[in-house]
XYZ file of C-alpha atoms in Angstrom:
595
model
C 129.877 -69.005 193.081
C 126.798 -70.875 192.908
C 123.112 -69.423 192.896
C 122.256 -70.228 196.610
C 125.519 -68.693 197.938
C 125.278 -65.769 195.704
C 121.561 -65.163 196.810
C 122.468 -65.327 200.681
C 125.732 -62.965 200.089
C 123.322 -60.576 198.218
C 120.871 -60.581 201.079
C 123.349 -60.373 204.133
C 125.163 -57.131 202.366
C 121.913 -55.551 201.575
C 120.716 -56.031 205.158
C 123.788 -54.488 206.583
C 123.737 -51.655 204.114
C 120.042 -51.125 204.783
C 120.522 -51.010 208.695
C 123.509 -48.956 208.494
C 121.920 -46.149 206.405
C 119.428 -43.360 207.832
C 117.061 -42.764 204.888
C 114.801 -39.941 205.116
C 111.229 -40.817 205.563
C 110.395 -38.479 202.569
C 112.785 -40.321 199.976
C 110.815 -43.753 199.235
C 113.690 -45.479 197.780
C 113.291 -49.269 197.213
C 116.655 -50.370 195.821
C 116.214 -54.372 196.320
C 112.932 -54.153 194.313
C 114.336 -52.237 191.554
C 117.658 -53.906 191.372
C 116.928 -55.817 188.245
C 115.498 -52.800 186.499
C 118.352 -50.401 187.019
C 119.306 -48.225 184.020
C 122.192 -45.996 183.085
C 120.136 -42.863 183.689
C 119.528 -43.579 187.198
C 122.729 -44.819 188.406
C 125.188 -42.178 190.190
C 128.620 -42.919 190.150
C 129.776 -44.938 193.400
C 131.871 -43.517 196.052
C 135.560 -45.072 196.369
C 135.096 -46.910 199.708
C 131.843 -48.860 198.051
C 132.887 -49.510 194.252
C 136.143 -51.456 193.989
C 136.807 -50.041 190.708
C 138.957 -46.549 190.037
C 136.467 -43.750 190.143
C 136.500 -41.404 187.410
C 136.862 -37.702 187.833
C 133.009 -37.195 187.335
C 132.502 -39.942 189.836
C 134.778 -38.276 192.199
C 132.648 -35.047 191.769
C 129.360 -36.891 192.298
C 130.435 -38.603 195.555
C 130.326 -35.612 197.312
C 128.286 -35.635 200.576
C 124.398 -34.901 199.393
C 120.980 -35.496 200.963
C 120.525 -38.673 198.805
C 124.019 -40.118 199.695
C 122.230 -43.349 200.987
C 120.426 -43.888 197.738
C 123.975 -43.090 195.664
C 125.684 -45.896 197.917
C 122.798 -48.226 197.706
C 122.888 -48.220 194.003
C 126.542 -48.480 193.496
C 126.422 -51.596 195.863
C 123.483 -53.245 194.102
C 125.304 -52.678 190.901
C 128.708 -54.060 192.105
C 126.648 -57.452 193.933
C 124.399 -58.020 190.481
C 125.504 -61.041 188.640
C 126.924 -60.051 185.186
C 125.563 -61.378 181.951
C 127.592 -62.875 179.142
C 129.349 -60.220 177.265
C 127.299 -60.648 174.174
C 124.287 -59.994 176.146
C 125.497 -56.921 178.135
C 126.637 -55.190 174.987
C 123.177 -55.558 173.514
C 120.100 -53.430 173.814
C 118.893 -54.209 177.149
C 115.221 -52.945 176.785
C 113.559 -54.088 173.932
C 110.768 -51.683 174.185
C 113.205 -48.791 173.735
C 115.906 -49.317 171.384
C 117.630 -45.764 172.309
C 118.195 -47.182 175.823
C 122.018 -47.267 176.827
C 123.568 -50.414 175.577
C 126.298 -50.792 178.108
C 126.119 -51.877 181.583
C 126.178 -49.070 184.281
C 129.367 -50.103 185.578
C 131.055 -50.321 182.396
C 129.998 -46.296 181.528
C 133.014 -44.231 180.276
C 133.264 -40.588 181.702
C 130.906 -37.831 180.451
C 132.285 -36.402 177.309
C 129.513 -34.122 176.199
C 129.615 -30.670 177.671
C 126.712 -28.131 177.167
C 127.016 -24.417 177.100
C 125.380 -22.770 179.015
C 125.341 -25.195 181.535
C 122.007 -23.945 182.486
C 119.532 -22.568 179.886
C 117.711 -19.584 181.264
C 115.066 -18.593 178.364
C 114.357 -15.331 180.597
C 110.980 -13.695 180.839
C 108.292 -14.162 178.124
C 104.304 -13.888 177.802
C 102.145 -16.655 178.958
C 101.049 -16.405 174.930
C 104.504 -16.827 173.740
C 107.206 -19.266 173.726
C 110.740 -19.100 175.075
C 113.326 -20.025 173.021
C 117.162 -20.644 173.527
C 119.950 -22.610 171.872
C 122.339 -24.904 173.905
C 125.848 -25.928 172.241
C 126.686 -29.746 173.079
C 130.475 -29.921 172.616
C 132.277 -33.713 172.491
C 135.356 -33.184 174.566
C 136.408 -36.950 174.401
C 139.370 -38.291 172.209
C 136.806 -40.521 170.071
C 133.295 -40.263 168.423
C 130.175 -40.083 170.653
C 126.734 -40.853 169.665
C 123.792 -38.844 171.019
C 120.918 -41.471 170.844
C 117.845 -39.331 171.933
C 116.532 -36.120 173.786
C 113.691 -36.177 176.208
C 112.045 -32.924 177.469
C 109.852 -32.707 180.587
C 106.339 -31.651 179.534
C 106.078 -28.135 178.132
C 109.480 -28.353 176.636
C 110.487 -29.168 172.852
C 113.776 -30.116 171.143
C 112.374 -30.046 167.565
C 115.360 -29.811 165.559
C 117.552 -32.714 167.527
C 118.256 -35.534 165.426
C 118.329 -38.853 167.209
C 121.707 -40.647 166.783
C 123.436 -37.804 166.339
C 127.431 -38.331 166.045
C 129.920 -35.848 167.316
C 133.547 -36.575 166.305
C 136.136 -35.345 168.793
C 136.043 -31.432 169.184
C 132.599 -31.294 167.108
C 129.620 -29.124 168.332
C 125.773 -29.114 167.820
C 123.253 -26.527 168.428
C 119.826 -27.693 169.891
C 117.149 -25.417 169.774
C 114.960 -25.493 173.055
C 111.282 -24.153 173.235
C 109.309 -23.636 176.421
C 105.750 -23.435 175.954
C 104.427 -20.133 178.369
C 100.506 -21.231 177.909
C 98.282 -20.400 180.760
C 99.554 -18.880 183.831
C 102.429 -16.449 184.964
C 104.393 -18.517 187.002
C 108.156 -19.400 187.093
C 109.186 -22.639 185.085
C 111.917 -25.164 185.262
C 112.057 -28.071 183.040
C 114.676 -30.727 182.349
C 116.096 -32.154 178.908
C 118.071 -35.388 179.143
C 120.217 -36.357 176.319
C 120.863 -40.188 176.455
C 124.423 -40.879 175.161
C 125.756 -44.101 174.146
C 128.095 -45.633 176.190
C 128.251 -42.712 178.771
C 126.135 -41.157 181.461
C 123.074 -39.235 180.194
C 123.454 -35.491 180.236
C 120.581 -33.601 182.084
C 120.368 -29.901 181.134
C 118.049 -27.598 183.359
C 115.794 -25.243 181.523
C 114.590 -22.251 183.252
C 112.203 -19.409 182.431
C 109.610 -17.131 183.513
C 106.163 -16.284 182.223
C 104.469 -12.912 182.687
C 100.614 -12.434 182.029
C 99.320 -9.164 180.163
C 95.980 -9.651 181.200
C 95.182 -10.463 184.836
C 92.140 -11.976 186.502
C 91.399 -10.605 189.748
C 89.771 -13.803 191.315
C 91.941 -16.860 190.759
C 91.141 -19.766 191.226
C 87.419 -18.943 190.892
C 84.993 -19.786 193.545
C 81.293 -21.192 193.192
C 78.788 -18.730 194.156
C 75.864 -20.877 195.103
C 73.423 -17.661 194.645
C 73.930 -18.556 190.861
C 76.275 -15.970 189.367
C 79.326 -14.194 189.986
C 81.404 -11.427 188.216
C 85.213 -11.540 187.581
C 87.359 -8.997 185.945
C 90.034 -9.183 183.557
C 92.416 -6.035 183.289
C 95.263 -5.293 180.603
C 98.444 -4.810 182.154
C 99.757 -2.720 179.550
C 96.456 -0.806 178.817
C 95.824 -2.551 175.371
C 91.994 -2.877 174.735
C 91.010 -6.497 174.071
C 87.699 -8.820 173.680
C 87.145 -12.040 175.155
C 86.583 -14.492 172.239
C 85.492 -17.486 174.143
C 85.324 -19.290 177.242
C 85.680 -23.121 177.866
C 83.327 -24.533 179.666
C 80.727 -21.867 178.157
C 79.867 -20.543 181.520
C 79.626 -16.600 180.311
C 76.578 -15.979 178.332
C 77.082 -12.599 177.106
C 80.544 -11.557 175.876
C 81.265 -8.072 175.086
C 81.922 -7.135 171.286
C 83.651 -3.998 172.266
C 87.727 -4.151 172.804
C 88.363 -2.687 176.336
C 91.288 -2.574 178.860
C 88.941 -3.968 181.444
C 86.378 -6.627 180.800
C 83.914 -7.967 183.227
C 82.425 -11.532 182.991
C 79.440 -12.568 184.690
C 79.555 -16.301 185.440
C 76.692 -18.330 185.429
C 77.227 -21.311 188.017
C 74.216 -23.181 186.954
C 75.559 -23.293 183.472
C 78.699 -24.689 184.870
C 77.108 -27.531 186.579
C 75.324 -28.250 183.444
C 78.542 -28.340 181.462
C 81.232 -29.278 183.717
C 83.872 -31.995 182.732
C 86.814 -30.642 184.677
C 87.475 -27.657 187.056
C 89.932 -26.083 184.511
C 88.511 -23.130 182.724
C 90.144 -21.541 179.740
C 89.699 -17.942 178.563
C 90.830 -16.943 174.852
C 91.409 -13.207 174.301
C 92.479 -11.177 171.319
C 95.175 -9.374 173.276
C 98.157 -9.095 171.058
C 100.299 -10.308 173.806
C 97.911 -12.453 175.693
C 95.819 -15.199 173.575
C 94.793 -17.108 176.638
C 94.321 -17.449 180.449
C 93.639 -20.649 182.493
C 92.285 -20.916 185.842
C 90.737 -23.455 187.865
C 87.240 -23.521 190.131
C 88.038 -24.249 193.731
C 85.526 -26.704 195.005
C 84.564 -27.576 198.491
C 84.226 -31.178 199.588
C 80.765 -31.008 198.997
C 81.030 -29.621 195.630
C 83.862 -32.079 194.819
C 81.414 -34.818 195.743
C 78.657 -33.434 193.422
C 81.018 -33.050 190.405
C 82.071 -36.769 190.745
C 78.554 -37.633 190.892
C 77.794 -35.803 187.866
C 80.874 -37.320 186.042
C 79.920 -40.774 187.119
C 76.197 -39.962 185.770
C 77.411 -38.862 182.631
C 79.670 -41.788 181.962
C 76.490 -43.976 182.515
C 74.788 -42.147 179.619
C 72.675 -39.850 181.862
C 74.513 -36.723 180.703
C 71.547 -34.268 181.939
C 71.350 -30.855 183.593
C 71.394 -31.518 187.374
C 68.534 -29.507 188.269
C 65.288 -27.730 186.922
C 66.627 -24.821 184.719
C 66.302 -21.256 185.448
C 66.473 -20.058 181.913
C 65.855 -21.676 178.433
C 67.818 -24.997 177.873
C 70.100 -25.196 174.586
C 69.758 -27.778 171.763
C 72.437 -29.752 173.233
C 70.956 -29.905 176.723
C 67.489 -30.938 175.192
C 68.719 -33.363 173.107
C 70.623 -35.133 175.816
C 67.108 -35.600 177.445
C 65.780 -37.085 174.039
C 68.509 -39.560 173.920
C 68.263 -41.108 177.354
C 64.401 -41.255 176.843
C 63.180 -38.243 178.626
C 61.483 -36.819 175.501
C 58.627 -36.322 177.527
C 60.576 -33.811 179.882
C 61.711 -31.874 176.805
C 58.083 -31.213 175.554
C 57.300 -29.920 179.039
C 60.153 -27.624 178.888
C 59.194 -26.433 175.553
C 55.687 -25.802 176.795
C 56.803 -24.017 179.934
C 59.038 -21.719 177.746
C 62.529 -23.142 178.824
C 63.298 -24.637 175.372
C 62.440 -24.086 172.101
C 61.115 -26.737 169.491
C 63.351 -25.695 166.556
C 66.276 -25.689 168.754
C 69.429 -27.492 167.157
C 72.569 -28.918 168.664
C 76.109 -28.099 167.959
C 76.094 -30.276 164.619
C 72.956 -28.465 163.426
C 70.936 -31.520 164.224
C 67.317 -30.521 165.194
C 65.277 -31.970 168.231
C 62.903 -33.738 165.580
C 65.769 -35.472 163.784
C 67.341 -36.500 167.266
C 63.817 -38.123 168.203
C 63.241 -39.796 164.802
C 66.880 -41.364 165.102
C 65.881 -42.577 168.739
C 62.849 -43.943 167.277
C 60.870 -42.256 169.845
C 57.344 -41.973 168.293
C 55.654 -40.035 171.079
C 58.515 -37.128 170.988
C 58.208 -36.892 167.319
C 54.348 -36.427 167.578
C 54.777 -33.962 170.288
C 57.529 -31.895 168.324
C 55.515 -31.966 165.100
C 52.316 -30.632 166.803
C 54.607 -28.035 168.595
C 55.688 -26.671 165.117
C 58.959 -28.269 164.205
C 59.820 -28.228 160.725
C 59.824 -31.688 159.054
C 62.268 -30.882 156.248
C 65.110 -29.098 158.602
C 68.260 -30.201 157.412
C 71.611 -30.529 159.580
C 75.082 -29.463 158.104
C 75.373 -32.224 155.612
C 71.887 -31.985 154.286
C 70.135 -34.814 156.235
C 66.616 -34.465 157.091
C 64.557 -35.978 159.920
C 63.478 -38.838 157.615
C 67.072 -39.915 157.095
C 67.619 -39.950 160.693
C 64.442 -41.811 161.104
C 65.611 -44.338 158.671
C 68.365 -45.303 161.042
C 65.771 -45.918 163.935
C 64.282 -49.382 164.710
C 60.766 -48.036 164.473
C 58.646 -47.746 161.480
C 55.981 -45.819 163.155
C 58.256 -42.747 163.226
C 58.731 -43.232 159.216
C 54.945 -43.108 159.029
C 54.689 -40.014 161.008
C 57.099 -38.290 159.238
C 55.983 -39.261 155.985
C 52.215 -38.150 156.865
C 53.707 -34.863 157.945
C 55.365 -34.124 154.549
C 58.412 -35.612 154.630
C 60.214 -35.946 150.983
C 61.149 -39.707 150.686
C 63.451 -38.909 147.857
C 65.472 -36.040 149.582
C 69.095 -36.435 149.252
C 71.747 -35.393 151.732
C 75.175 -33.797 150.614
C 76.588 -37.266 149.476
C 73.484 -38.228 147.496
C 72.039 -40.615 149.830
C 68.183 -40.731 150.317
C 66.354 -42.119 153.347
C 65.918 -45.392 151.720
C 69.784 -45.692 151.454
C 70.191 -44.804 155.155
C 67.621 -47.556 156.113
C 69.058 -50.126 153.919
C 72.666 -49.779 155.422
C 71.826 -48.826 159.063
C 67.921 -49.637 159.799
C 65.844 -52.420 159.770
C 63.832 -54.590 157.366
C 60.558 -52.935 158.651
C 61.905 -49.422 158.003
C 63.140 -50.233 154.688
C 59.502 -51.813 153.894
C 57.870 -48.562 155.317
C 59.855 -46.330 152.757
C 59.286 -48.864 150.096
C 55.444 -49.091 150.731
C 55.712 -45.274 150.672
C 57.101 -45.267 147.066
C 60.811 -44.786 147.759
C 63.024 -45.527 144.680
C 64.904 -48.807 145.086
C 67.477 -47.925 142.539
C 69.063 -44.509 143.520
C 72.879 -43.928 143.267
C 74.704 -41.674 145.394
C 77.241 -39.243 143.891
C 80.381 -40.321 145.815
C 80.762 -44.061 145.903
C 78.023 -44.999 143.172
C 76.259 -47.042 146.220
C 72.583 -47.969 145.815
C 70.081 -48.974 148.683
C 71.099 -52.791 147.767
C 74.666 -52.118 148.029
C 74.269 -50.589 151.404
C 72.165 -53.509 152.641
C 74.579 -56.072 151.364
C 77.472 -54.622 152.858
C 75.957 -53.316 156.254
C 72.336 -54.014 156.478
C 70.024 -56.894 157.342
C 69.250 -59.828 154.997
C 65.538 -59.152 155.302
C 66.202 -55.614 153.682
C 68.089 -57.238 150.779
C 65.038 -59.428 150.303
C 62.443 -56.738 150.218
C 64.792 -54.455 147.968
C 65.187 -57.141 145.415
C 61.244 -58.133 145.399
C 60.697 -54.472 144.741
C 62.849 -54.284 141.740
C 66.475 -53.595 142.956
C 69.264 -54.507 140.545
C 71.372 -57.456 141.876
C 73.843 -56.686 139.399
C 74.533 -53.247 139.790
C 78.477 -52.422 140.240
C 79.598 -49.166 142.514
C 81.634 -46.655 141.133
C 84.197 -46.780 143.519
C 85.590 -50.352 143.046
C 83.086 -51.855 140.393
C 81.786 -54.147 142.916
C 78.429 -55.829 143.075
C 75.998 -56.480 145.837
C 77.255 -60.025 146.316
C 80.995 -58.660 146.676
C 80.055 -56.262 149.426
C 78.057 -58.939 151.328
C 81.130 -61.127 151.054
C 83.410 -58.622 152.412
C 81.140 -56.894 155.199
C 77.986 -58.311 154.962
C 76.192 -61.397 156.849
C 76.817 -64.763 156.124
C 72.980 -65.352 155.497
C 72.953 -62.285 153.127
C 75.571 -64.150 150.984
C 73.676 -67.460 150.749
C 70.504 -65.463 149.914
C 72.143 -63.517 147.058
C 73.778 -66.782 145.616
C 70.413 -68.788 145.832
C 68.295 -65.390 144.283
C 70.660 -65.890 141.132
C 73.500 -63.075 141.712
C 76.391 -63.499 139.332
C 78.928 -65.218 141.513
C 81.634 -64.746 138.552
C 80.931 -60.904 138.000
C 84.266 -58.938 137.735
C 85.324 -55.768 139.623
C 87.810 -53.135 138.440
C 90.552 -55.277 139.543
C 89.145 -58.460 137.644
C 88.289 -59.864 140.823
C 85.411 -62.204 141.466
C 83.145 -62.429 144.803
C 85.536 -65.651 145.354
C 88.890 -63.484 145.268
C 87.231 -60.896 147.702
C 86.353 -63.416 150.228
C 89.742 -65.511 150.001
C 91.633 -62.683 150.220
C 89.650 -60.687 153.315
C 90.971 -61.417 156.742
C 87.843 -62.450 158.965
C 85.738 -63.373 155.894
C 84.254 -66.680 157.124
C 84.746 -70.183 155.700
C 80.748 -70.150 155.343
C 81.014 -67.596 152.748
C 83.587 -69.279 150.532
C 81.669 -72.331 150.751
C 78.315 -70.446 149.790
C 80.048 -69.212 146.333
C 81.882 -72.498 145.613
C 78.734 -74.165 146.157
C 76.789 -71.653 143.803
C 79.262 -72.061 140.891
C 82.366 -69.588 141.457
C 85.483 -70.310 139.428
C 88.032 -71.348 141.733
C 90.771 -70.805 138.910
C 89.829 -67.463 138.079
C 92.814 -64.857 137.983
C 92.600 -61.291 138.439
C 94.684 -58.507 136.883
C 97.739 -59.647 138.634
C 97.235 -63.161 137.658
C 96.378 -64.490 141.132
C 93.555 -66.954 141.805
C 91.474 -67.058 145.070
C 93.776 -69.692 146.422
C 96.791 -67.141 146.073
C 95.121 -64.651 147.992
C 93.866 -67.050 150.608
C 97.697 -67.831 151.253
C 98.161 -64.427 152.373
C 95.586 -64.474 155.119
C 96.686 -64.341 158.794
C 93.033 -64.629 160.708
C 91.914 -67.638 162.567
C 90.230 -68.959 159.130
C 93.079 -68.713 157.137
C 94.093 -72.523 157.146
C 90.501 -73.532 156.799
C 90.291 -71.570 153.740
C 93.466 -72.537 152.190
C 92.644 -76.099 152.584
C 89.011 -75.812 151.311
C 90.224 -73.877 148.174
C 93.054 -76.069 147.672
C 90.853 -79.040 147.558
C 88.168 -77.600 145.337
C 90.803 -76.508 142.844
C 92.193 -79.871 142.628
C 88.682 -81.043 141.765
C 88.514 -78.827 138.746
C-alpha cells in the first residue's frame, strides 16, 4: 500500500472508530497524537473483534468490559494500522534514551510469564517514622528464560535489592524487598511497582500500607492568625514523653527543653511571613515512634497572593522582612538588608533596639564582615561606631578585613585598618587579606593593603599559594603588576602541583596577565611537578586561548619540551576538543617544524 493510500485508510478508520465510541469526558485520551509514541507498558491486549491475531489467555482476560474499554480498542486499532518497520529495526531498542525499554513491538509481545506472590503486597500498618517492608516473590512460569529488565517504583517506594536484567530460567524465582516510606502524615498509602520484562508485557504490582502517627497535631492544616500568633498542641497517643527538636521554617521561638506527653507551640506568624518559602511545615521530634510530623499552612486567596509576591521579590534579590519588625531581627535578616543596599535601615533598627550590632548570620558571618564585602563604607562606619568588633571571625577564621578585601572599595580597607584590623591575619587555610584581595578583589584594594604594609610573599598552608599565584590565576593584571613592583616572587612554585604564576595565568587567568608576566621576565620554560612547562599547560587546556599560546612561543617557550610522559605541547594539543583546538594544533605544528 502506498503512503497516501495508507494515510487515507488510517484517517477513515480512526474517524469511524472515534465517532462510534462514547469516551467519558474525564478520560482525556488522544490516541491519534500518541500513536507514534506507543510503548509496551501502555498497550492492553486487543479484543478479538478488533485484532486479527489469535488472542492469548491474558488478552482474553483483559478484554472484559471495563470503564476504559474505548481506550483499549483504540490502542489496539492503532497498533494494528501502524506501518511495521523492517525486522532489524523492530527487534532493536526503540527508545535510545532508555535502553531498558521493551525491545519488541507491542503486537509481538508474548503472554505474561512472571507471576507475583502475593499478587497485591500489603505492608500492613506502620508508624509515620518507620518504613513498611515486604517481600514479593517473582516466578517464571514459562518454558524458556525470561529477563526482568528493570523495576520502577512510585514515589515513596524503593526496590533497593532488585538487579537490572535479572534472568529467570523456567521455574526460577527471585525475592524482591519493597520498602515504603511512612514519613509525614498518617494515611492510607497505595503505590505501584512496575517490572519491565523483555518481550512480554510489564508486570504491575500494587503495594498497600497504612501509617499511624504516635503524635497528633490538634490543628491540621495550620491557619494563619492575623493577630500575630496562635497556639497548637502536640499530643503523644501512647503517653510517651517527647521533645520538639526543631521546626522548619523556624516559626516557634521557644521550644521546651522538658519532655512531656503534650507540647504546646506558640507560632509567630510574623516570622512565618519573614521566613516563608513554602506552605509546608516540618516538625521534628525525639519520640521513639514518631520522629517527624509534616503539615501545611492553609492560605486564603489574599494570603496566597501575598506569598507569591514575597517569593517573586526574593527571586529578584529583595529577600527582606515584609514589614517593620515587632521584635529584634536575626543576623540573617539584618544581613539581607545590607546585601540589597539597605545598610541604613540596619543601623536604624539597631539604634531602635530591633537588632544587635554584633549579630551574625547562620554561617557565623558578622554584620561588619557582610558590609565590608559589599563595599558599604557608610554601614561599616556606622557599625564600628556602634561597637562592632573589627577582629571578629567567622567559622573558618575569616576577618572583616578579609571580607573587605573581596570588595571593590579601597575605602573600606582604610576604614578597617584605621579601626585596628590586622593586615597579617590568617584564616583556617592560611590566607591573608592580601591573598583574598589578589584573587577576588581589585588592583585598588591590593594597593591599599600593600601601602598599609601587607606581606606580598605569604604562603598559605594548604596549596602553597602566594598572593601573586592567586592574582595570576583569578585576579586582575593590575594586581599582578602591583605585587611584582612590591617585590613578589615571580618564580615561586605552589606546593600542590609545583606551578608558577605564569602557569596559573595560562590556565585560568587573563590573556593580558600572561602577556604581562612574559614581558616582565617570567621563566617560560620553568617545570612543574609533571615536568610540564607553561606551554604544555596552555596546549593541553581546553578553552585556553590561542593568544596565550602565542605569547608563550613568542616569549621563547620551547615547543619541543617533553614532560614526564615524553609528550610535547603539540602532543597535548591534539587531545583538545574545544573551539580553539585546531588553531592551537596548527600553530604549534608550524612552529615545531621551524625549530
